[in-house]
Coordinates of C-alpha atoms and ligand atoms in Angstrom, one line a residue:
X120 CA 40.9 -26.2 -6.4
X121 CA 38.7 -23.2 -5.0
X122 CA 36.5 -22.5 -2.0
X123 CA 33.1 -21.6 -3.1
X124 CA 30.4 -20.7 -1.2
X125 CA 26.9 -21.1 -2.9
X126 CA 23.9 -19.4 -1.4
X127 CA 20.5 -21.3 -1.7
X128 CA 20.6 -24.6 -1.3
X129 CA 17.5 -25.3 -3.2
X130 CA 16.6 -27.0 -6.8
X131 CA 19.3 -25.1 -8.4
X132 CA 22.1 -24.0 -5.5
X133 CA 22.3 -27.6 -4.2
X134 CA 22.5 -29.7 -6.9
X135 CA 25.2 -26.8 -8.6
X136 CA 26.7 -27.2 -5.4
X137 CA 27.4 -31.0 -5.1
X138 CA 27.9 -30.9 -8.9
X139 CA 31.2 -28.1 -7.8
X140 CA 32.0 -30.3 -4.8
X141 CA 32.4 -33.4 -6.9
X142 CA 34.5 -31.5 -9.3
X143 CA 37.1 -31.2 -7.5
X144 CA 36.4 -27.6 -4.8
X145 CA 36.3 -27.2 -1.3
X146 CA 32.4 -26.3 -1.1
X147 CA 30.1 -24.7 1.4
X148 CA 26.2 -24.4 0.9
X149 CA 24.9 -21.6 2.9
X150 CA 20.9 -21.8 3.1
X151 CA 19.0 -18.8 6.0
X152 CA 16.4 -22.0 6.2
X153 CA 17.8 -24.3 9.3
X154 CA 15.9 -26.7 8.5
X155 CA 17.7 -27.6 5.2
X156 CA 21.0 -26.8 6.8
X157 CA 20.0 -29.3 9.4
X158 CA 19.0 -32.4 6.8
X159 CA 21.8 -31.6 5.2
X160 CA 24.2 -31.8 7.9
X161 CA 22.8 -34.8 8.8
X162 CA 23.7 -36.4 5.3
X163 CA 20.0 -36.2 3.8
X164 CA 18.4 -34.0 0.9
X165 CA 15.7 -31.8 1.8
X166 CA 14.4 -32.6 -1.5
X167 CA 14.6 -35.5 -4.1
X168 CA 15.2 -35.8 -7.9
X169 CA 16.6 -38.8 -9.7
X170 CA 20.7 -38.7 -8.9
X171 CA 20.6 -36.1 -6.1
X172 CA 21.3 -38.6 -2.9
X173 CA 24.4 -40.3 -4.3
X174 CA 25.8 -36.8 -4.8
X175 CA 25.3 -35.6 -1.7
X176 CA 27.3 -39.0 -0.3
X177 CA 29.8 -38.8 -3.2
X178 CA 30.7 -35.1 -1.9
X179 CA 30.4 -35.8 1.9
X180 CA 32.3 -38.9 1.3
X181 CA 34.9 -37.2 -0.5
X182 CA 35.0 -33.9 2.3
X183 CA 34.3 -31.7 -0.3
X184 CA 31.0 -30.3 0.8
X185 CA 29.5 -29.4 4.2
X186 CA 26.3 -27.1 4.8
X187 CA 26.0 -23.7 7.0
X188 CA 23.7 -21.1 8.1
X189 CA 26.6 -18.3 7.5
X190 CA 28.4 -17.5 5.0
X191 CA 32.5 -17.4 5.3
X192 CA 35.8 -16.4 3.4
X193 CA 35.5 -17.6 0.1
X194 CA 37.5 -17.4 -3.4
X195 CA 34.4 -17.7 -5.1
X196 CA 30.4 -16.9 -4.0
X197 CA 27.6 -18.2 -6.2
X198 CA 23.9 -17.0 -5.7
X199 CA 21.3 -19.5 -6.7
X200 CA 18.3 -18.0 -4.9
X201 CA 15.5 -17.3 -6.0
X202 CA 13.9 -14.2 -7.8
X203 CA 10.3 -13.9 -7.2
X204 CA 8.0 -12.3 -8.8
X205 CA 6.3 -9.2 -8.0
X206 CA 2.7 -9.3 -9.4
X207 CA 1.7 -5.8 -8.5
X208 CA 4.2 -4.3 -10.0
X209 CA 4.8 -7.0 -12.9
X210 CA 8.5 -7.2 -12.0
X211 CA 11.6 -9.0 -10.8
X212 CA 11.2 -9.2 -6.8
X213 CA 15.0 -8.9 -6.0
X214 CA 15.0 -8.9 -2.1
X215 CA 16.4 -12.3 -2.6
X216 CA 19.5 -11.7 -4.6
X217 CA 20.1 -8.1 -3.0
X218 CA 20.1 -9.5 0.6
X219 CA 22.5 -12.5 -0.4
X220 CA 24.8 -10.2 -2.1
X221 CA 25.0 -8.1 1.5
X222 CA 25.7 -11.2 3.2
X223 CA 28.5 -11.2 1.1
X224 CA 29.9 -8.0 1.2
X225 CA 31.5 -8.5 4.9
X226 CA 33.7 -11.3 3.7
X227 CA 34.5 -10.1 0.2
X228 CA 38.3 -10.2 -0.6
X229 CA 40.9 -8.9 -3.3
X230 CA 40.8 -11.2 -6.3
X231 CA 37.1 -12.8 -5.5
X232 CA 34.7 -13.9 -7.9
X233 CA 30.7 -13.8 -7.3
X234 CA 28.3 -15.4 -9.8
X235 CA 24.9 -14.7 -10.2
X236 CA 22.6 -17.9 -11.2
X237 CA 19.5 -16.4 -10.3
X238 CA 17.0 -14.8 -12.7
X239 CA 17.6 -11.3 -13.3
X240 CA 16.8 -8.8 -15.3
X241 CA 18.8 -7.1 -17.8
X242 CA 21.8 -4.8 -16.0
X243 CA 21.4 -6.0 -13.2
X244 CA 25.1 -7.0 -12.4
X245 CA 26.4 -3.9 -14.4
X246 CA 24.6 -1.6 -11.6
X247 CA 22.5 -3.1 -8.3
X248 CA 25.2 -5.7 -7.8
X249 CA 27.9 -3.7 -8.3
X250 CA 26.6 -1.2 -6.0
X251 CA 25.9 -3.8 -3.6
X252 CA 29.4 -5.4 -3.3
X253 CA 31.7 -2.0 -3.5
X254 CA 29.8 -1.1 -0.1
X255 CA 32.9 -3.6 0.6
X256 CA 35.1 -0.6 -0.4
X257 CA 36.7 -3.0 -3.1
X258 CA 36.1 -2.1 -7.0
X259 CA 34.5 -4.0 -9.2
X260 CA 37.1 -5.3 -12.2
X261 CA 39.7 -4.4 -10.3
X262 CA 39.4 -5.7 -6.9
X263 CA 36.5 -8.7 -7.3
X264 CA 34.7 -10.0 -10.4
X265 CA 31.2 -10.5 -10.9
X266 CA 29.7 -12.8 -13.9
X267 CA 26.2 -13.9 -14.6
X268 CA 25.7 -18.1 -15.7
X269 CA 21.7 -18.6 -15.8
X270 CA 20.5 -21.9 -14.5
X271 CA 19.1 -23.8 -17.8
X272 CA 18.3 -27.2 -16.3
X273 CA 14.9 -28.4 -16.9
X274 CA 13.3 -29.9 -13.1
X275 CA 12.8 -33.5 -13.4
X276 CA 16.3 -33.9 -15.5
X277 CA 18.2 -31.6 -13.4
X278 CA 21.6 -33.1 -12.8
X279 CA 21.7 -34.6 -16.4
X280 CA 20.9 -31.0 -17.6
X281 CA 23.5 -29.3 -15.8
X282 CA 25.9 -31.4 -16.8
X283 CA 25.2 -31.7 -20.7
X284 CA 23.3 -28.5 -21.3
X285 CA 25.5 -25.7 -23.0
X286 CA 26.2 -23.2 -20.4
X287 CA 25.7 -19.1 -20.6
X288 CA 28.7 -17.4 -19.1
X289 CA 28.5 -13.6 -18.9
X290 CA 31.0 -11.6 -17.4
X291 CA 31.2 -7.9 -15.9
X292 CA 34.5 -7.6 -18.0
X293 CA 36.5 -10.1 -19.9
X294 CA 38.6 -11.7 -16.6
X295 CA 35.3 -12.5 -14.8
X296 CA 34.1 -14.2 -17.6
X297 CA 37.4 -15.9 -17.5
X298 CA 37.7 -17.0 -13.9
X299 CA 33.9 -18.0 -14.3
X300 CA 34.3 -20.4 -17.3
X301 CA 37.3 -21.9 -15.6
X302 CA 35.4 -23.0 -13.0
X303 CA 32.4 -24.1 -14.5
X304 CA 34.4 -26.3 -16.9
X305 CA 35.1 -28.5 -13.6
X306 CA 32.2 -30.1 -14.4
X307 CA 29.9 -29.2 -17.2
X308 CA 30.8 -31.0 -20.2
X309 CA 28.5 -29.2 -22.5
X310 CA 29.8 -26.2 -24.5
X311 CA 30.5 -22.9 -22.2
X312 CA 29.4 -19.7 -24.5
X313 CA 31.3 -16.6 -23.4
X314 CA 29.3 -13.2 -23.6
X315 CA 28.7 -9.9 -21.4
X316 CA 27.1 -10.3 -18.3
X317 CA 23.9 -7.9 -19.5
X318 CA 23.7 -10.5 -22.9
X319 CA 23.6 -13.3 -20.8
X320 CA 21.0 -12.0 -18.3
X321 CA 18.7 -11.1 -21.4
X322 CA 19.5 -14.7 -23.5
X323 CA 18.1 -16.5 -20.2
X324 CA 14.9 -14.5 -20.4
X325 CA 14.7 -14.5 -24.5
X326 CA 14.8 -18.4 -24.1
X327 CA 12.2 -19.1 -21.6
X328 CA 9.9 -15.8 -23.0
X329 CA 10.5 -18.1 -26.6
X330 CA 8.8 -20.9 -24.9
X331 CA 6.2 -19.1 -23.6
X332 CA 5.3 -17.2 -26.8
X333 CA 5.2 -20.3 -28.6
X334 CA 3.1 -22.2 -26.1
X335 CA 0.5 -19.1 -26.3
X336 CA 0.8 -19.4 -30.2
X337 CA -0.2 -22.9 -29.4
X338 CA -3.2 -21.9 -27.1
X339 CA -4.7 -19.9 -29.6
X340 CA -4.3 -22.0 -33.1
X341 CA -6.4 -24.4 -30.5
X342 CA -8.8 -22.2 -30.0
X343 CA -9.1 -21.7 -33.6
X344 CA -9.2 -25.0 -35.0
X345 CA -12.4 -25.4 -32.2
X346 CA -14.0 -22.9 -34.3
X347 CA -13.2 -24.5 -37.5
X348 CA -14.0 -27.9 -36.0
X349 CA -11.0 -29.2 -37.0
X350 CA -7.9 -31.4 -34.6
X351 CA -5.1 -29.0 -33.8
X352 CA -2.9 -32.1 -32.6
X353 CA -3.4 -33.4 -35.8
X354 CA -2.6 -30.0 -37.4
X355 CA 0.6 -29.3 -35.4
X356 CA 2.2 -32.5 -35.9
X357 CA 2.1 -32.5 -39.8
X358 CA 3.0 -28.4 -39.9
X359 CA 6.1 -29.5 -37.5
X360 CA 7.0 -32.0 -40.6
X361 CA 8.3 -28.6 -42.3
X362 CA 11.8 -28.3 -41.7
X363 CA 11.6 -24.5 -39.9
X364 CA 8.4 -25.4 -38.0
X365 CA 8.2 -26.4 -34.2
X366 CA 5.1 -25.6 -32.4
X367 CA 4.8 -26.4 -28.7
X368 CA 1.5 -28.2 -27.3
X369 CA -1.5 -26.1 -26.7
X370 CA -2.3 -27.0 -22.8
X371 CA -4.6 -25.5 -19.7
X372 CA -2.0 -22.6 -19.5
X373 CA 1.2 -22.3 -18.0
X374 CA 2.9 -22.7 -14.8
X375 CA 6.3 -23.1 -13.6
X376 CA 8.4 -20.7 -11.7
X377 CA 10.3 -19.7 -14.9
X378 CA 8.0 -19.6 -17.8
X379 CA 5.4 -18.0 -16.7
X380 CA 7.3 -15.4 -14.7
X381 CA 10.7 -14.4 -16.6
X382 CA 9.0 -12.7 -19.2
X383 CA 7.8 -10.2 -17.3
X384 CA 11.5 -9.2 -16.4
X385 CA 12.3 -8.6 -19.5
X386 CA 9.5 -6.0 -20.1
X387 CA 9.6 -4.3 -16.9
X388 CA 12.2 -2.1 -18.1
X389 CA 11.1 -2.2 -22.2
X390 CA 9.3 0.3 -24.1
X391 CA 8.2 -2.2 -26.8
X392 CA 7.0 -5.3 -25.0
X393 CA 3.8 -5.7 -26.7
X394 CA 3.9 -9.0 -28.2
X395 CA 5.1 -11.2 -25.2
X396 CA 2.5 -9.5 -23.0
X397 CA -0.2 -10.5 -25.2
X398 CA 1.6 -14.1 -24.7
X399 CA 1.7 -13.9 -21.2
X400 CA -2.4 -13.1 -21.5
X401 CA -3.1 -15.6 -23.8
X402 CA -1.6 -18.5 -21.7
X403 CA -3.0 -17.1 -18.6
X404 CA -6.5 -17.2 -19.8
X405 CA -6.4 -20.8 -20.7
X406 CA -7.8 -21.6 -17.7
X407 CA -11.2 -19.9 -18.5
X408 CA -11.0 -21.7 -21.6
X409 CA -11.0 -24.8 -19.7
X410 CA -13.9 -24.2 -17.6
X411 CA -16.0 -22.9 -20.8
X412 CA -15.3 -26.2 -22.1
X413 CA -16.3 -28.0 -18.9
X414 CA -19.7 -25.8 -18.6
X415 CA -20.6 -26.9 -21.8
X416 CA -20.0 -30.4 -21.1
X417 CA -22.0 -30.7 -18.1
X418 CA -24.9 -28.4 -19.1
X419 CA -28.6 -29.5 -17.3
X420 CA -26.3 -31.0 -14.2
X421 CA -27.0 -29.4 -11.2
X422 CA -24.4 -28.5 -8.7
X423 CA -22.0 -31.0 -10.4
X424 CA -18.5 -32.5 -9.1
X425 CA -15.7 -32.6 -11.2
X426 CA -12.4 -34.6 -10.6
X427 CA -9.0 -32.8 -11.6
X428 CA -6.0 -35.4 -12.9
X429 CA -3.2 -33.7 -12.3
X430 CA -2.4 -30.6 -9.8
X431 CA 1.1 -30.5 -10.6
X432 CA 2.8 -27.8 -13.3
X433 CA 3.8 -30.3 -16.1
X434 CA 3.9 -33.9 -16.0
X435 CA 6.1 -36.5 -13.5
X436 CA 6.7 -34.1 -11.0
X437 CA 5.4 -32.6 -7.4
X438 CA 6.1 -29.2 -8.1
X439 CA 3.1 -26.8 -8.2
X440 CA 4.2 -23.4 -8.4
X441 CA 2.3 -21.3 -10.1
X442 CA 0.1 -24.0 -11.7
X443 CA -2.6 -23.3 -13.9
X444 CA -4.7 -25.7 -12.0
X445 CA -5.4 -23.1 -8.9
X446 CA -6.4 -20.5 -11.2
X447 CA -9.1 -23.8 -12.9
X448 CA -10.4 -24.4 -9.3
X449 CA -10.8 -21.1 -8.2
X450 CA -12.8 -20.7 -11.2
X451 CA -14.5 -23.7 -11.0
X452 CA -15.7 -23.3 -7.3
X453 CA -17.3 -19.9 -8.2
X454 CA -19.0 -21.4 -10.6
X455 CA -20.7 -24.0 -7.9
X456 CA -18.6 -26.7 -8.7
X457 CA -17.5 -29.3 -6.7
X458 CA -13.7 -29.8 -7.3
X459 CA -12.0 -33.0 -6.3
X460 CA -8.1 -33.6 -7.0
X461 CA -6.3 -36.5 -7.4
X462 CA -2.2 -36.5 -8.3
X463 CA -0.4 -39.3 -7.8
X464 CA 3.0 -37.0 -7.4
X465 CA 1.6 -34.6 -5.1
X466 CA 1.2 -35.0 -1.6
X467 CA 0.4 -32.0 0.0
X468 CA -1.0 -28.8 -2.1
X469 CA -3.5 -26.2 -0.9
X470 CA -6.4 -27.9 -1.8
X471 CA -6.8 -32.1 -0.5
X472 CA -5.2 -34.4 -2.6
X473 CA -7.6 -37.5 -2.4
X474 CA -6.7 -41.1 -3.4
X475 CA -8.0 -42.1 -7.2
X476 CA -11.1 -43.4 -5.6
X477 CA -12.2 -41.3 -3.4
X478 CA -11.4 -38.4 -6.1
X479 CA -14.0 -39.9 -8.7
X480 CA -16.8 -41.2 -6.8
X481 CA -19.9 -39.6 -8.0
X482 CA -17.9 -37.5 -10.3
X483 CA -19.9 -35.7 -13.4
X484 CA -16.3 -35.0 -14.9
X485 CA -12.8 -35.8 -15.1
X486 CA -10.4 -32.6 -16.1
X487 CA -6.9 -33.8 -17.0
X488 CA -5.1 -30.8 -16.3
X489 CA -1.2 -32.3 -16.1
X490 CA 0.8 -34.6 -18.3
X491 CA 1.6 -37.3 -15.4
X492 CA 2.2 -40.7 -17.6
X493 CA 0.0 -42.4 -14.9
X494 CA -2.7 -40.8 -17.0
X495 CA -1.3 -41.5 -20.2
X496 CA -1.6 -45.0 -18.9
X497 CA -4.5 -45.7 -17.1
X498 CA -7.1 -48.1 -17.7
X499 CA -10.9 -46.2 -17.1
X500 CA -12.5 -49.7 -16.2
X501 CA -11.1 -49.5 -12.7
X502 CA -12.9 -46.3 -12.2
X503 CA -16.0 -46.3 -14.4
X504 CA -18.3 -48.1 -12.4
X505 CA -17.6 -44.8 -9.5
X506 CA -18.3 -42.1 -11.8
X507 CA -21.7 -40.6 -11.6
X508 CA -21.5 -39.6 -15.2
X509 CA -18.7 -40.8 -17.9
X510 CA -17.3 -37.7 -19.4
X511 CA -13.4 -36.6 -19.9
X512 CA -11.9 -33.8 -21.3
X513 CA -8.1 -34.0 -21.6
X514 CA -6.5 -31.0 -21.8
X515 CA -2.6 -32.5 -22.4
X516 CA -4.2 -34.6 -25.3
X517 CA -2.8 -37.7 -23.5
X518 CA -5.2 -40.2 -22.5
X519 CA -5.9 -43.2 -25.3
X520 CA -8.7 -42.4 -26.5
X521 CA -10.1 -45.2 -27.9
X522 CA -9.8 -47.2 -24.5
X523 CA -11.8 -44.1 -22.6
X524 CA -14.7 -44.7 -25.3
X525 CA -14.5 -48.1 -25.7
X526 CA -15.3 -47.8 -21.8
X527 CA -18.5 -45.5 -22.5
X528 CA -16.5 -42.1 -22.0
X529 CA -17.4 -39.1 -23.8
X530 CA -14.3 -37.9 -24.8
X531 CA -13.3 -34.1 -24.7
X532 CA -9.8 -32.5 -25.7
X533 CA -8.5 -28.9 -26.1
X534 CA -8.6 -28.1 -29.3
X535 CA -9.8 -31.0 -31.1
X536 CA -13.5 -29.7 -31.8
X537 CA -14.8 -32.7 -29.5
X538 CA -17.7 -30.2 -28.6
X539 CA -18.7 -29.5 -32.0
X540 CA -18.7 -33.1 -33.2
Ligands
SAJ246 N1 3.9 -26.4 -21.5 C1 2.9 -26.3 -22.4 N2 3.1 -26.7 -23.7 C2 4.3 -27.2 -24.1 C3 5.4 -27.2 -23.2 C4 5.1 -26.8 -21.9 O1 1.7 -25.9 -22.1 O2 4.5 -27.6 -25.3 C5 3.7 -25.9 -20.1 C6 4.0 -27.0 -19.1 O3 3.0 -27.8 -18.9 C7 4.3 -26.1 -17.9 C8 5.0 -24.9 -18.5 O4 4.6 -24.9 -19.9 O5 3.1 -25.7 -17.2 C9 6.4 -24.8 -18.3 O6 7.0 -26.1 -18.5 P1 8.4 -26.3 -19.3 O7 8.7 -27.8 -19.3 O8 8.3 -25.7 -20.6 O9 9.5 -25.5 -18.5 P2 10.0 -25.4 -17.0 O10 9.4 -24.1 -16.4 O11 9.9 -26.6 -16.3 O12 11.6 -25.1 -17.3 C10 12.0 -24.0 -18.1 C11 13.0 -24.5 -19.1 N3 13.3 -23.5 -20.1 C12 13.2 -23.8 -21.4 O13 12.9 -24.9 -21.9 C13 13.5 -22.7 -22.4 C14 14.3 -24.8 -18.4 O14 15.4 -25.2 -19.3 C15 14.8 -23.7 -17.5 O15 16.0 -24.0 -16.8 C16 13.7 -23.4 -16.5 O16 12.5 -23.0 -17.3 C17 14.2 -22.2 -15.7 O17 14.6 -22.5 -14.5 O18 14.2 -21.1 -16.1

């Protein structure tokens, strides 16, 4: 049994946390936000996910985990922070990682291990947090041990995720990686690949920068087959019938606080970057492609409204960061447009989040802009006799179709040539 401390107590540090804690070591989750110390001291999660309560009473139940504002003597440290991302500068933001590494350094011991699970770019072990914790006078690989193990967990099936998912386990030399994989082994039953700490901060980037390319590869065969007035959907699910083929869905862009981001640590520091930058463009632009498609549909209205399904990042959950549906609003309010949301996952967002009602009374559009089943789902009588003019355009390619027509819908979708036809 180890003592380890994790840092962040967010989506990633708690959940890796309780997941430690019910594994069998003494742990302490150290957050500088006291309000989730607080709901955590008092046996509640500041967040919820399927799975995530019964943890948290498994491992208070058991002793094994209690939350704190400062960190403490250790055997082990774990960073799961998180790495923002600069947009000026197109880079890794690492005030995060750097100032919980210093929070460290006062308490670092002989024979200690620290693991990075944050995002970070490539080196960053082998030199900022090396430099970092030897202000501790101790030497790295000699005195302490530093490894990096990415977070691959995909929100919405976290804890399943962490526990099943092959893990990345990159040390600074071949006895962190070691002492790392020991302890991860306390609970993840997947496989643990051993590697360099540098490989394994590039394979966490090369994976979700894969996704991302492929999504904009997506975006743009869309775009295409509108041209050629032909059904992308259709034309992606018989080309992923060849055995070495697997395109992802074209969509209204991307959004997320890892896809749409972690590329852009990888080329901070590259000289050849071109390719995933054009990605990164591609997918961002989707949004403009959205609204063309909208303007066309609703050409002669005057000062229209337009409903938006869907505010969240990707279907089934609340989480908004960086979704592509801001940048659509934006747009769409400059236009003249009046935007009105409804998300049955979201609660509170920037913008109002209005009941399904309220959202499509007198609307001259519905834009499905995230995957939520509800939509997937829903029947349009209950709503058409509100609308001020029955048009959709589904840009998931989820709603069924033939219902939305039946019901006197004119039916648009991303890449299917509807405008054309
Ligand atoms: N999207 C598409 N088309 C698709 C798939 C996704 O437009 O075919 C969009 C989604 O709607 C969303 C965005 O891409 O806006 C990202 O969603 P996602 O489900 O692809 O990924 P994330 O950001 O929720 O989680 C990813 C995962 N990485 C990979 O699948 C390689 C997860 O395993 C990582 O742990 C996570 O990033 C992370 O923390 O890095």
């Amino acid at each position: 049994m180890s003592k380890i401390c994790v840092l962040g107590q967010g989506y990633i540090g708690l959940p890796t946390a309780l997941l430690f804690a019910n594994g069998g070591h003494e742990v302490v989750g150290i957050d500088v936000n006291k309000r989730v110390v607080d709901t955590l001291k008092a046996g509640k999660m500041p967040f919820e996910e399927k799975g995530f309560q019964e943890l948290l009473d498994g491992a208070i139940a058991r002793k094994a985990f209690r939350a704190e504002s400062l960190v403490e003597e250790a055997d082990a440290f774990l960073v799961a922070v998180p790495t923002p991302f600069d947009s000026e500068m197109r880079m890794a933001d690492l005030k995060y990682v750097v100032s919980a590494c210093e929070m460290i350094v006062p308490h670092l011991r002989k024979g200690n291990l620290v693991i990075i699970e944050s995002t970070i770019p490539p080196n960053t072990c082998d030199k900022q947090i090396k430099q970092i914790l030897e202000k501790s006078t101790l030497k790295m690989c000699e005195d302490f041990y530093v490894s990096h193990c990415p977070e691959r967990a995909i929100p919405g099936n976290t804890l399943h995720e962490m526990v099943y998912n092959d893990r990345v386990i990159g040390g600074v030399d071949e006895k962190s990686t070691q002492l790392t994989a020991d302890l991860y082994s306390s609970f993840v039953k997947g496989n643990l690949h051993l590697t360099t700490s540098t490989t394994a901060e590039m394979i966490k980037l090369m994976e979700n920068t894969f996704r991302d390319v492929n999504i904009a590869l997506a975006n743009e065969f869309a775009q295409i087959a509108d041209d050629y007035g032909i059904d992308v959907w259709k034309a992606i699910e018989i080309a992923n019938k060849h055995p070495r083929v697997n395109i992802l869905k074209p969509g209204p862009g991307v959004g997320g606080h890892c896809i749409a981001i972690d590329p852009w640590f990888l080329t901070e520091n590259a000289n050849n970057s071109s390719l995933i930058m054009m990605s990164r463009q591609i997918n961002d632009s989707m949004p403009q492609y959205v609204l063309k498609m909208v303007k066309e549909m609703l050409a002669g209205i005057e000062n229209p409204t337009i409903t938006i399904f869907g505010v969240a990042y990707k279907g089934d959950i609340a989480d908004t960061r960086a979704t592509p549906a801001k940048k659509f609003i934006k747009l769409a309010e400059k236009e003249g447009f009046k935007v009105k949301i409804y998300d049955p996952f979201v609660k509170e967002w920037s913008y109002p989040i209005l009941g399904l009602e309220e959202a499509v009374e007198g609307s001259d559009c519905i834009v499905v802009l995230t995957d939520h089943s509800e939509f997937r789902e829903m029947d349009p009588s209950k709503i058409d006799s509100k609308v001020s003019s029955r048009k959709i355009l589904d840009t998931r390619n989820i709603i069924n179709l033939d219902l939305w027509k039946n019901n006197g819908f004119n039916v648009y979708t991303i890449g299917r040539a509807s405008l054309k036809n």
